[in-house]
Coordinates of C-alpha atoms in Angstrom, one line a residue:
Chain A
X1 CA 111.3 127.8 112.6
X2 CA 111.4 131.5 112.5
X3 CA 109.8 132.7 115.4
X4 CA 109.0 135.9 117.3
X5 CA 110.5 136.2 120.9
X6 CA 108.1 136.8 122.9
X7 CA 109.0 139.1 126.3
X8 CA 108.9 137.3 129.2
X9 CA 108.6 139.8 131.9
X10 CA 105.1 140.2 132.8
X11 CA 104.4 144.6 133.1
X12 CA 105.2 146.4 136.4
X13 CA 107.9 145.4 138.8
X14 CA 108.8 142.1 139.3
X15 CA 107.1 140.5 142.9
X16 CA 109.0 140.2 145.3
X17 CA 108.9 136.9 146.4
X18 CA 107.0 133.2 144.8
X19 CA 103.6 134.4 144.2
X20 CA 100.9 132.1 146.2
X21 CA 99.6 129.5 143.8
X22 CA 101.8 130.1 140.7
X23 CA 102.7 127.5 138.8
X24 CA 106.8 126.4 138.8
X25 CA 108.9 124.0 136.5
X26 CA 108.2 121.3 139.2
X27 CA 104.7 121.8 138.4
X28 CA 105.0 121.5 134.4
X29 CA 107.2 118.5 135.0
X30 CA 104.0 117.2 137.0
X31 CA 101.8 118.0 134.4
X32 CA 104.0 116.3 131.6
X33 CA 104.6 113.6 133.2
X34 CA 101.1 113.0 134.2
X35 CA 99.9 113.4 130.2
X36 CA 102.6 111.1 129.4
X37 CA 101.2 108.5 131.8
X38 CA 97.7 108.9 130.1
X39 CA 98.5 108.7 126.6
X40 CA 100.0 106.0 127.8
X41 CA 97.2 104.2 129.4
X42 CA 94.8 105.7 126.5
X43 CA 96.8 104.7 123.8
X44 CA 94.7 101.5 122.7
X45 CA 91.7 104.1 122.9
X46 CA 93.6 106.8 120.4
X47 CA 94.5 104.1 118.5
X48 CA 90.9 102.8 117.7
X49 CA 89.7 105.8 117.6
X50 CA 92.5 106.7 114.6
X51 CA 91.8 103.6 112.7
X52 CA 87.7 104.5 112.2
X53 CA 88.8 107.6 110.3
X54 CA 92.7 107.6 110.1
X55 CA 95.5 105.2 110.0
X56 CA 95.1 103.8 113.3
X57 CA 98.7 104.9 114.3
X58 CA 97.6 107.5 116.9
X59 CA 97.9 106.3 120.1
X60 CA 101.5 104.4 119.3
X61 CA 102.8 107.5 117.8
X62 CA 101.7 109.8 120.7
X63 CA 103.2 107.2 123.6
X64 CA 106.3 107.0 122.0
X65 CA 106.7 110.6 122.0
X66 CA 105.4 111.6 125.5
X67 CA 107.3 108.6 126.5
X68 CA 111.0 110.3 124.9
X69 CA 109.6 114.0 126.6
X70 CA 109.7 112.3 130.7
X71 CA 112.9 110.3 129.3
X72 CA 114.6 114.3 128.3
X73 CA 112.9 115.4 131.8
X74 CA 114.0 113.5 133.8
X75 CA 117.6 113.6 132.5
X76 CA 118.3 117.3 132.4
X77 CA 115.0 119.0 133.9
X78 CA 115.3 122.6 132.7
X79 CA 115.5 125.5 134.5
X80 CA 112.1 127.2 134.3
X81 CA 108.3 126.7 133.1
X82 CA 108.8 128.2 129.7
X83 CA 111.8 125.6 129.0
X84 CA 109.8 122.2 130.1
X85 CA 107.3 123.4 127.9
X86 CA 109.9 123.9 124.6
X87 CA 111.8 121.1 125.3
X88 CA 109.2 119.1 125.2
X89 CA 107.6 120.6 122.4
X90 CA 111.1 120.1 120.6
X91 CA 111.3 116.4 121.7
X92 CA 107.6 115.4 120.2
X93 CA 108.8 117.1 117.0
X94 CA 111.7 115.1 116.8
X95 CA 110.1 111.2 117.5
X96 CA 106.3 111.6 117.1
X97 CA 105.9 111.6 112.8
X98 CA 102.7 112.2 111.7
X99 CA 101.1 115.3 111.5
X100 CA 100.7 114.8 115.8
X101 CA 104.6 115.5 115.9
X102 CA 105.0 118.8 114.3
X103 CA 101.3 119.8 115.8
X104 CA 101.7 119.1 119.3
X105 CA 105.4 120.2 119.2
X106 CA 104.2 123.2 118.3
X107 CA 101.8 123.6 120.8
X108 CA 104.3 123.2 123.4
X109 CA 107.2 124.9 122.0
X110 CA 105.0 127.9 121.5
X111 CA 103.2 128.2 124.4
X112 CA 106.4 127.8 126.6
X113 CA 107.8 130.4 124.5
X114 CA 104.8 133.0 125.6
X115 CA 105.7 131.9 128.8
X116 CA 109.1 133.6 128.4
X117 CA 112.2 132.5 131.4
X118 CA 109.9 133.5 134.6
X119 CA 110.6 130.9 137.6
X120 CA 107.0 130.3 137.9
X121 CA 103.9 131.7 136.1
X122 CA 99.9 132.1 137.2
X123 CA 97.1 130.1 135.8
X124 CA 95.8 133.2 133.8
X125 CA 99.4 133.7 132.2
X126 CA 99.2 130.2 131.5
X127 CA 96.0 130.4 129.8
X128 CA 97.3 133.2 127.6
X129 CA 101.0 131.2 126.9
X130 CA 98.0 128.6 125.7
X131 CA 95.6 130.5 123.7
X132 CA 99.4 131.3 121.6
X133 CA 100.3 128.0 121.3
X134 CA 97.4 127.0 120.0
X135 CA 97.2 130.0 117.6
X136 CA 100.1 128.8 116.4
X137 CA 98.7 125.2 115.6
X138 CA 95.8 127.1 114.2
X139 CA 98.7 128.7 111.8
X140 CA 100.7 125.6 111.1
X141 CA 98.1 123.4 109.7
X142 CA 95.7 125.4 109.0
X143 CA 92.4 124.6 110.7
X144 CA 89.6 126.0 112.3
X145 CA 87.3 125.4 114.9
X146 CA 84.7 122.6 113.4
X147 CA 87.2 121.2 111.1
X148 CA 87.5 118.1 113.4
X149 CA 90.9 118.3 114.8
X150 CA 92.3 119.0 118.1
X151 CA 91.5 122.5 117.9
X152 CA 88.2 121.5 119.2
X153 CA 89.1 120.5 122.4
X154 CA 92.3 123.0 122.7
X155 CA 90.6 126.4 121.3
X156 CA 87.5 126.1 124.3
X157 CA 90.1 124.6 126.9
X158 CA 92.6 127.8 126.5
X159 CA 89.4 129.9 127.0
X160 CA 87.8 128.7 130.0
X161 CA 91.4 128.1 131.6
X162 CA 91.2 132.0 132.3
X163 CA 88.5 130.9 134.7
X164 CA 89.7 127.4 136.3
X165 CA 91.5 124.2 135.2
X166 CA 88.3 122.4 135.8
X167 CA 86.6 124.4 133.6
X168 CA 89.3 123.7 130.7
X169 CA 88.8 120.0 131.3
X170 CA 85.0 120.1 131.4
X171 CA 85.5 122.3 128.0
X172 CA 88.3 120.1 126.3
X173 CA 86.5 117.3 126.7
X174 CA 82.9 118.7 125.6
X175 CA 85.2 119.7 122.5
X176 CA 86.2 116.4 121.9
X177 CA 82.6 114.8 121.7
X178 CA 81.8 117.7 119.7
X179 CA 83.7 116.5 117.1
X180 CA 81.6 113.3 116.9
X181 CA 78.8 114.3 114.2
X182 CA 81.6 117.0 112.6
X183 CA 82.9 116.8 108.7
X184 CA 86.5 116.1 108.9
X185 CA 88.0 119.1 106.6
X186 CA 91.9 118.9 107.2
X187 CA 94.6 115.5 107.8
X188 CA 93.8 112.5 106.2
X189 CA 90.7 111.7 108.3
X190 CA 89.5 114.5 105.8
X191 CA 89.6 111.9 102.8
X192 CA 86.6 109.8 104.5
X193 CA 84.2 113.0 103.6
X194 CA 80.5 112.3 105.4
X195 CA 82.1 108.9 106.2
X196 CA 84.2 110.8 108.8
X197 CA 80.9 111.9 110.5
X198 CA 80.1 110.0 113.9
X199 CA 83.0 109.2 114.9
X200 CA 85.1 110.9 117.7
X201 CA 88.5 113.0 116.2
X202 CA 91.5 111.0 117.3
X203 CA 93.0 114.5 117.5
X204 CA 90.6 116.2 119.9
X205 CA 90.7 113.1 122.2
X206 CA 94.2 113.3 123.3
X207 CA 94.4 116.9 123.7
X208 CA 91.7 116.5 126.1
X209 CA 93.9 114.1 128.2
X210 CA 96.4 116.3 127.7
X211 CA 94.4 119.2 129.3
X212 CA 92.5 116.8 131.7
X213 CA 96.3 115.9 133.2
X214 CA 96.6 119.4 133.5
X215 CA 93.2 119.6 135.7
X216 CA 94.4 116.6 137.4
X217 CA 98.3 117.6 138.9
X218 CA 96.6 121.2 139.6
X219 CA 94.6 119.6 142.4
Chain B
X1 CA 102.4 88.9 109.9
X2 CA 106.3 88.0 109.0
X3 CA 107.3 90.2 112.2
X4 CA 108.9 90.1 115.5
X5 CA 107.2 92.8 117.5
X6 CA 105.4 96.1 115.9
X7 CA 108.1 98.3 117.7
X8 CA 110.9 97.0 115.5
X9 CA 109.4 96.6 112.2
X10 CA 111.3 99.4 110.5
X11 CA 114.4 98.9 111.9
X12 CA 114.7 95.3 111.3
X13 CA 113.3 96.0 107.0
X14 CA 116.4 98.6 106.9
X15 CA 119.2 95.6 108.3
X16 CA 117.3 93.6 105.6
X17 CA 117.6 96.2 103.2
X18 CA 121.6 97.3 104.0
X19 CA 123.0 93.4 104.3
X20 CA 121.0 92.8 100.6
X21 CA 122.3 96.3 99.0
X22 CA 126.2 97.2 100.0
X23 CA 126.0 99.6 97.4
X24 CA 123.9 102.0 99.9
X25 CA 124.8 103.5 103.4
X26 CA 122.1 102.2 105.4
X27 CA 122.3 104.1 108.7
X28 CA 119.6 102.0 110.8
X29 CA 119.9 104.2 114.3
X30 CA 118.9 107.8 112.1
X31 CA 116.5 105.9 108.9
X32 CA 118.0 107.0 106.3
X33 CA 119.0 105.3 103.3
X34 CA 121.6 107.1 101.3
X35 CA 124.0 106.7 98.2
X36 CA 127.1 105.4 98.8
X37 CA 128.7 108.5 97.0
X38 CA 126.8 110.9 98.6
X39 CA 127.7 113.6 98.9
X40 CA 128.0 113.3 95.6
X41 CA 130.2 116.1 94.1
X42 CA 128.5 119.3 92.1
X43 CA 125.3 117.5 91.8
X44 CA 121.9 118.5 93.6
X45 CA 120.6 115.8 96.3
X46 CA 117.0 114.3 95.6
X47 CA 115.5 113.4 99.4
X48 CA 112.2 111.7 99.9
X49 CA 110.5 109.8 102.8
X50 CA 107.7 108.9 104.4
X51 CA 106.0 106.6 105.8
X52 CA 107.1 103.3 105.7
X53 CA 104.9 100.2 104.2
X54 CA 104.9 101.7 100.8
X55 CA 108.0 99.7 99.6
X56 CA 110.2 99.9 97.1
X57 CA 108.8 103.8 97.7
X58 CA 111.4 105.1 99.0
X59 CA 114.4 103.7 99.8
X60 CA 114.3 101.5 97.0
X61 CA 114.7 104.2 94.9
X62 CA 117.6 105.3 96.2
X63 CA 121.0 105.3 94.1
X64 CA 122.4 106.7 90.9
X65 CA 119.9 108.4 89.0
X66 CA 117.4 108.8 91.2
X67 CA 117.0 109.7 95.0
X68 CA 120.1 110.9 96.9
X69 CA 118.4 109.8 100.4
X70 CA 115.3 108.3 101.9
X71 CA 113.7 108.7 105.0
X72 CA 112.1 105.8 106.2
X73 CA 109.0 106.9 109.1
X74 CA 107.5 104.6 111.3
X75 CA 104.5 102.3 109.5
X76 CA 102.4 105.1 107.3
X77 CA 103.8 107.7 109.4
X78 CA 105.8 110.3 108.3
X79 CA 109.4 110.6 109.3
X80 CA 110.6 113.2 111.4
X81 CA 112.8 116.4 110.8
X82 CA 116.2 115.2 111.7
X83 CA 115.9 113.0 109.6
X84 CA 115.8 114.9 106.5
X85 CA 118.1 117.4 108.2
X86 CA 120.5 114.6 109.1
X87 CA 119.7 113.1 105.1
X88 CA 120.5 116.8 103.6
X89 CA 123.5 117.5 105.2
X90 CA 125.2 114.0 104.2
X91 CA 123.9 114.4 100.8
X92 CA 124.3 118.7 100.0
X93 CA 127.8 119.4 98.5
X94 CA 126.9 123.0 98.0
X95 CA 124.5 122.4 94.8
X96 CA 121.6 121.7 97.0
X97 CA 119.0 119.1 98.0
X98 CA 115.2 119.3 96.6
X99 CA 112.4 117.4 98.7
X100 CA 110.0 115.6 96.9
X101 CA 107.3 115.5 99.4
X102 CA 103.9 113.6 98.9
X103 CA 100.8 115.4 100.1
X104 CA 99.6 113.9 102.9
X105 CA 99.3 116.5 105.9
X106 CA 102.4 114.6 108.2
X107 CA 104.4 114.6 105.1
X108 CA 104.0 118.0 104.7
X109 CA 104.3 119.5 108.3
X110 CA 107.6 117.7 108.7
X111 CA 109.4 118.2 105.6
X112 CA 108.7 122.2 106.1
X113 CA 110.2 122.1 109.3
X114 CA 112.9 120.3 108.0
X115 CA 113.6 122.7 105.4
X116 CA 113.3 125.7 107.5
X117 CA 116.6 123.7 110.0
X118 CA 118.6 122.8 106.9
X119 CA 118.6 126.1 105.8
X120 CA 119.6 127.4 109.3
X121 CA 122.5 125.0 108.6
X122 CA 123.5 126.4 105.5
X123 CA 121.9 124.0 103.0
X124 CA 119.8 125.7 99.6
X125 CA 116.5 123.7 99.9
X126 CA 114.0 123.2 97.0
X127 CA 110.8 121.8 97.7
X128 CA 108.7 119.9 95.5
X129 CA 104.4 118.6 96.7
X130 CA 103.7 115.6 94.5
X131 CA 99.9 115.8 94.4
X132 CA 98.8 113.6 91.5
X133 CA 95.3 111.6 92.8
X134 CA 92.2 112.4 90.8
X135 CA 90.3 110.9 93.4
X136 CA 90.6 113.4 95.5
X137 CA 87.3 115.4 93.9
X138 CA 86.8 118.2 96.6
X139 CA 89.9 119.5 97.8
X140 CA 89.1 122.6 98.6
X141 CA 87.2 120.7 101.5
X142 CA 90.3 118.5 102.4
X143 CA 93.9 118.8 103.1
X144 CA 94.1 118.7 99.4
X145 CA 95.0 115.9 96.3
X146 CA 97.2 112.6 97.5
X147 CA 100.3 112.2 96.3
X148 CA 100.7 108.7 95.0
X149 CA 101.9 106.6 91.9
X150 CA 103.4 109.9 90.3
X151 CA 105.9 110.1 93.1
X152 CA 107.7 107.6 91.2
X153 CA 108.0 109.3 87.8
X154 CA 109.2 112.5 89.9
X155 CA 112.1 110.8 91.2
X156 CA 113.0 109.0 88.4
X157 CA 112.8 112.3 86.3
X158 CA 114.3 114.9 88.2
X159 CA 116.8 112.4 89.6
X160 CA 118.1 111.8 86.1
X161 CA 118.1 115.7 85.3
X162 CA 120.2 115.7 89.2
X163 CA 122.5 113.5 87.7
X164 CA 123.0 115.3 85.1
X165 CA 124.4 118.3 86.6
X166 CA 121.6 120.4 86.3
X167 CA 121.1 123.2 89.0
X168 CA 118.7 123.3 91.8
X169 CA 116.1 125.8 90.5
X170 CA 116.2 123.7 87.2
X171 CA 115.8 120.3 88.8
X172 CA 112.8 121.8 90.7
X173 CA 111.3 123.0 87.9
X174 CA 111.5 119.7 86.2
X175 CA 110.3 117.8 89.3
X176 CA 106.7 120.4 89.2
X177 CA 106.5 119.6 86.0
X178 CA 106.2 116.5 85.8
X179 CA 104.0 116.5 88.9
X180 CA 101.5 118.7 87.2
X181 CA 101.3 115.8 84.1
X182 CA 101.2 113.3 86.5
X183 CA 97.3 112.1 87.3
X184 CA 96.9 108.6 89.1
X185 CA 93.0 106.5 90.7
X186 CA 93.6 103.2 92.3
X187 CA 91.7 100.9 93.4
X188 CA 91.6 98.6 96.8
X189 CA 90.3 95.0 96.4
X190 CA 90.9 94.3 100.4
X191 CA 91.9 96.3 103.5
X192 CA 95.9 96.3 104.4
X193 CA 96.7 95.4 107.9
X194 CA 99.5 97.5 109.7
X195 CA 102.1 96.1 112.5
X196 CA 100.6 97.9 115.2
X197 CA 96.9 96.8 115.0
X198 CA 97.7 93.6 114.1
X199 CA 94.8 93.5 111.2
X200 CA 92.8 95.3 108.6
X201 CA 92.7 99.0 109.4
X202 CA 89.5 99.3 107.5
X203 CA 86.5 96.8 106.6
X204 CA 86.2 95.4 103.2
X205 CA 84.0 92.9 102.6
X206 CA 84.5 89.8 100.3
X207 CA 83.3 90.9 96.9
X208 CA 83.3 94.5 97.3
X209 CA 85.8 96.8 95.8
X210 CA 86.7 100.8 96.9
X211 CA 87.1 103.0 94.3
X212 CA 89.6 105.9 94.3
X213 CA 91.1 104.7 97.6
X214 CA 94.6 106.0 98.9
X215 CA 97.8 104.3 99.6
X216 CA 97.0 103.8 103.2
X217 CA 93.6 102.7 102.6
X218 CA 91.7 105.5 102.7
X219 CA 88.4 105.6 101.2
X220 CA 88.1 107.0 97.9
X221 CA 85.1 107.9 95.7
X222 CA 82.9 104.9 96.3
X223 CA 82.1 101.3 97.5
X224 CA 81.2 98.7 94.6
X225 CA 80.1 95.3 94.4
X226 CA 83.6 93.3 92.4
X227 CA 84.4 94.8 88.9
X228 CA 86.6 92.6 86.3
X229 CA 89.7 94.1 84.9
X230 CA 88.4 95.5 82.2
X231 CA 85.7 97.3 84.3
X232 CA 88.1 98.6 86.7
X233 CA 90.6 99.9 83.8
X234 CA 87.7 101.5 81.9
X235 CA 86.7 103.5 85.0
X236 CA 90.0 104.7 86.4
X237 CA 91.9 105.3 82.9
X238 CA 88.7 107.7 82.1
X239 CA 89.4 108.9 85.4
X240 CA 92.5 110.4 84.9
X241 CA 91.8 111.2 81.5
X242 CA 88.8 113.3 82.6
X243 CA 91.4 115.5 84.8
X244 CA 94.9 114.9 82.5
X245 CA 93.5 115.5 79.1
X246 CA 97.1 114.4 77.5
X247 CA 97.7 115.7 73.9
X248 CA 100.7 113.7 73.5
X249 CA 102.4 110.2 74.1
X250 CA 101.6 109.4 78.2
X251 CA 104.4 107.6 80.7
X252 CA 102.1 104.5 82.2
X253 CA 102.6 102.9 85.4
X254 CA 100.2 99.4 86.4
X255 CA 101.5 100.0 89.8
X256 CA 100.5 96.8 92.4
X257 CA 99.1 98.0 96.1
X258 CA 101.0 94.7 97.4
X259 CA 99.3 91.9 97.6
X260 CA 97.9 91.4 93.7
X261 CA 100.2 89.2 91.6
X262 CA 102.3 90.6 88.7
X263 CA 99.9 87.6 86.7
X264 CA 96.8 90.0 87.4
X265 CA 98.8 93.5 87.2
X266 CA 100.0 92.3 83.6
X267 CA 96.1 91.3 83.2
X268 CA 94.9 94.4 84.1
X269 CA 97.7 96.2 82.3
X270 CA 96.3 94.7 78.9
X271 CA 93.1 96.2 80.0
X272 CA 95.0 100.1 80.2
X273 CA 96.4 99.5 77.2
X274 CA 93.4 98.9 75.3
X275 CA 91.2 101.3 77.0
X276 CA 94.1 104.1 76.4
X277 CA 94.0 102.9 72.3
X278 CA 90.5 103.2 72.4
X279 CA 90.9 106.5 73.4
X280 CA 93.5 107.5 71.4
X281 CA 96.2 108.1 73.3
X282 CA 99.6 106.5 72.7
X283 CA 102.1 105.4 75.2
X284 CA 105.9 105.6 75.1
X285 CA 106.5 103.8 77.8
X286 CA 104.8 101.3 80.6
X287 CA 106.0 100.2 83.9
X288 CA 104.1 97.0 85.5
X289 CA 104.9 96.2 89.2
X290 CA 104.7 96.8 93.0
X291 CA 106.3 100.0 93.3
X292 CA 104.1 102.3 95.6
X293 CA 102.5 99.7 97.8
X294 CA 100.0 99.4 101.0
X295 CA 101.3 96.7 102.9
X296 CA 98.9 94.2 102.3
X297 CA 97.0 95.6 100.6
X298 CA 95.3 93.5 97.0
X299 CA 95.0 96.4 94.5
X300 CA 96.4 98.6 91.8
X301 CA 96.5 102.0 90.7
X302 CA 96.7 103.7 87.3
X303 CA 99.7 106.9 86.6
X304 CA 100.2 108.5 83.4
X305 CA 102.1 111.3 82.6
X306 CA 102.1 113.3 79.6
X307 CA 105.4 113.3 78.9
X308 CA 107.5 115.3 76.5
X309 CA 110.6 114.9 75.1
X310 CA 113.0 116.0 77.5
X311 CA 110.9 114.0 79.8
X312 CA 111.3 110.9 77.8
X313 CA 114.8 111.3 77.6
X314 CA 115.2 111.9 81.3
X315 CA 112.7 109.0 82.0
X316 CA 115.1 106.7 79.7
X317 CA 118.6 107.8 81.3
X318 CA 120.4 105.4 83.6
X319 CA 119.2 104.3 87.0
X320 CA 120.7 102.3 89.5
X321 CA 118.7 101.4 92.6
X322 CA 117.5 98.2 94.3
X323 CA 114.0 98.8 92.6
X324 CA 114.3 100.6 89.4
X325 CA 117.3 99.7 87.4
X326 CA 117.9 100.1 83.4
X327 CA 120.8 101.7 81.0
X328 CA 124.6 101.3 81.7

């Protein structure tokens, strides 16, 4: 994909020394490795979840992926924040399928690009890195806000990031059970029409876990 | 289920496939099923894919005359970017490849990307959206129309204007055009069950039909109690007449979801056939079988295609693959 490089050098001179309580590539490796682990143990839930108003392939699809991004981590764990995030983004794309594949690669790839080659970043630069990437999923397939997709949970959980990673996980997951009485409007959930009503968006689930192991490896 | 484990399902299908048809390049490890010419020579490359458990769609339609390389994805999943990176580059020999994607949001998100790294490579890319089903009422609401049964008169069309010679921009023109004659409704008579949820992905119950309903099951228009043939032709022949509106002789496919026998298909394909004379509309050709399935799935859908006759001629030139097969 064509993309814009985004600078990676925050403004004003660079600090000195590790800033207390940033965030370094040990700490995204945490964080992957930590989603992975609950896609994982989630996945019958996605799955069931999928197969009310998709194609119940949701939760297989998403652990084989996350499983492939700790198998490229833990084999050559890149050098800084910016390059977990892509290379994982890049490895989703490449064994997900689906529309989850190119979707959450995307989130990835793009916010680790806004994150730029810095040795470690803050939670607020993180929030904004997230607030792109999930632009950019916005851009890709198209959706909005109360579409029912995982821009439910993501768009209030790269807000309220700004202001804790409890707050992103509180907000992720209100977002997901949001999407309960919701019209599904994009992906083939979309097909159902009103019958996609009550039921929870595959979608929205598992970027709440996603955000939730976040919350969780920040502690 | 006639399985080993979920995990393996495609895999093992693509072995089957490559020790029953030497006359492809089967390569299991990537999933792509390719001609065993390829690249062949001056000519532009046809790749499809998608998700598997649509069989003979697509690999089965792969060989002279048709496709130039199928990606096979996991179980109603769509395949991944290398692959129709890695399927392009074995098949381009500097005329081209066109991707004939069905519209289905997965589909769509991956062949883009695909296109956007074969071109990085070097490789002219053509894209064509098959987008055929009528059921589909209120797309502006949705991620758009299904691409279904007129996938198959795509490939068989613009692979036969591939194999002629013709150049990229040409064979994409043909391939549009025959997807914007191309209308399809089918119908579900029961649920399909996929690998990895070991059952029915939706519930059917005994003596109910869905109406409209896609080829992984998705709901369609409505919920009835049973219909006969003739019912079921009368309503979804009118319903793509109602949005093809053909002024001329119409391609027909009676195409089986999987699980109905070819004794019913031919059945029901009696019923088309009367229900398209009683509405004057003549065919020049019909095509009765499982060739864009759901698994499991008992069912059938209806395609036509206003053809023409360059499209009759290309419809009628030779093909050579495991599932579609006539001429020389």
């Amino acid at each position: 994909m064509t993309e814009p490089t985004t600078p990676g050098t925050p403004e004003g001179p660079p600090a000195p020394g590790p800033v207390p309580g940033a965030l370094d590539t040990a700490f995204f490796v945490r964080w992957l490795s930590a989603a992975a682990a609950a896609v994982d143990r989630e996945a019958d839930r996605l799955t069931e979840l999928d197969s009310a108003i998709g194609d119940a392939d949701h939760g297989a699809n998403m652990r084989r992926g996350f499983a492939a991004v700790t198998a490229v981590l833990e084999k050559e764990p890149p050098p800084t924040p910016g390059a977990v995030l892509r290379a994982a983004g890049r490895q989703l794309i490449s064994t997900v399928g689906g529309a989850s594949g190119p979707l959450y690669g995307t989130l990835l790839r793009r916010t680790g690009k806004a994150l730029g080659d810095e040795a470690a970043v803050s939670r607020e630069r993180l929030a904004e890195a997230l607030a792109a990437g999930v632009a950019a999923v916005s851009g890709l397939g198209g959706a909005r806000p109360g579409d029912k997709t995982m821009l439910d949970a993501l768009v209030p959980a790269a807000e309220a990031l700004g202001e804790s990673f409890d707050a992103a996980r509180e907000a992720a997951e209100r977002g997901a059970l949001a999407t309960v009485p919701l019209r599904a409007r994009k992906g083939r959930a979309s097909y159902l029409g009103e019958r996609s009503v009550g039921h929870q968006d595959p979608g929205a689930t598992s970027s709440a876990l996603l955000v939730a192991a976040l919350a969780e490896v920040s502690r | 289920m006639l399985i080993n484990v979920p995990e393996t399902v495609v895999a093992d299908a693509l072995r089957g496939m490559a020790a029953a048809h030497p006359e492809l390049t089967v390569d299991v490890e990537n999933r792509v099923v390719l001609r065993r010419d390829a690249p062949m020579a001056g000519k532009v490359g046809l790749i499809s894919g998608g998700g598997s458990g649509h069989e003979p769609l697509h690999a089965g339609f792969v060989g002279p005359g048709m496709l130039a390389a199928a990606c096979a994805g996991e179980v109603f999943t769509s395949p991944v970017p290398d692959q129709m990176v890695r399927a392009a580059a074995a098949v381009d020999s500097g005329a081209g490849v066109l991707f004939v994607v069905k519209n289905y949001t997965g589909d769509v998100l991956n062949f883009e990307m695909a296109a956007e790294l074969a071109e990085d490579e070097g490789v002219q890319v053509a894209q064509v959206l098959v987008d055929d089903d009528v059921a589909v009422t209120d797309s502006l609401y949705t991620a758009g129309r299904r691409g279904t049964g007129g996938t198959l008169f795509v490939e068989k069309i613009a692979g036969a204007a591939a194999e002629e010679g013709a150049p990229l921009e040409r064979v994409e023109a043909i391939a549009r055009r025959v997807n914007e004659r191309s209308r399809s409704f089918g119908v579900a008579l029961s649920a399909c069950s996929t690998p990895a949820k070991g059952g029915p992905t939706f519930d059917l119950p005994d003596g109910e039909l869905e109406l409209g309903v896609g080829i992984h099951g998705e709901p369609g228009r409505e919920r009835r109690p049973m219909m006969t043939s003739r019912e079921i032709a009368d309503f979804a022949v009118d319903a793509v007449l109602e949005d093809l509106r053909p002024t001329g002789p119409v391609l027909a496919l009676v195409n089986g979801m999987g699980a109905t026998p070819l004794l019913e298909l031919y059945g029901f394909n009696a019923e088309v056939q009367r229900v398209l004379s009683e509405r004057r509309v003549p065919v020049a050709r019909t095509l009765v079988g499982n060739y864009v399935t759901s698994l499991d799935m008992a069912g059938c859908s209806v395609t036509l295609c206003a053809a023409d006759e360059e499209l009759l001629r290309l419809w009628d030139a030779p093909v050579r693959t495991p599932a579609l097969r006539w001429g020389r």
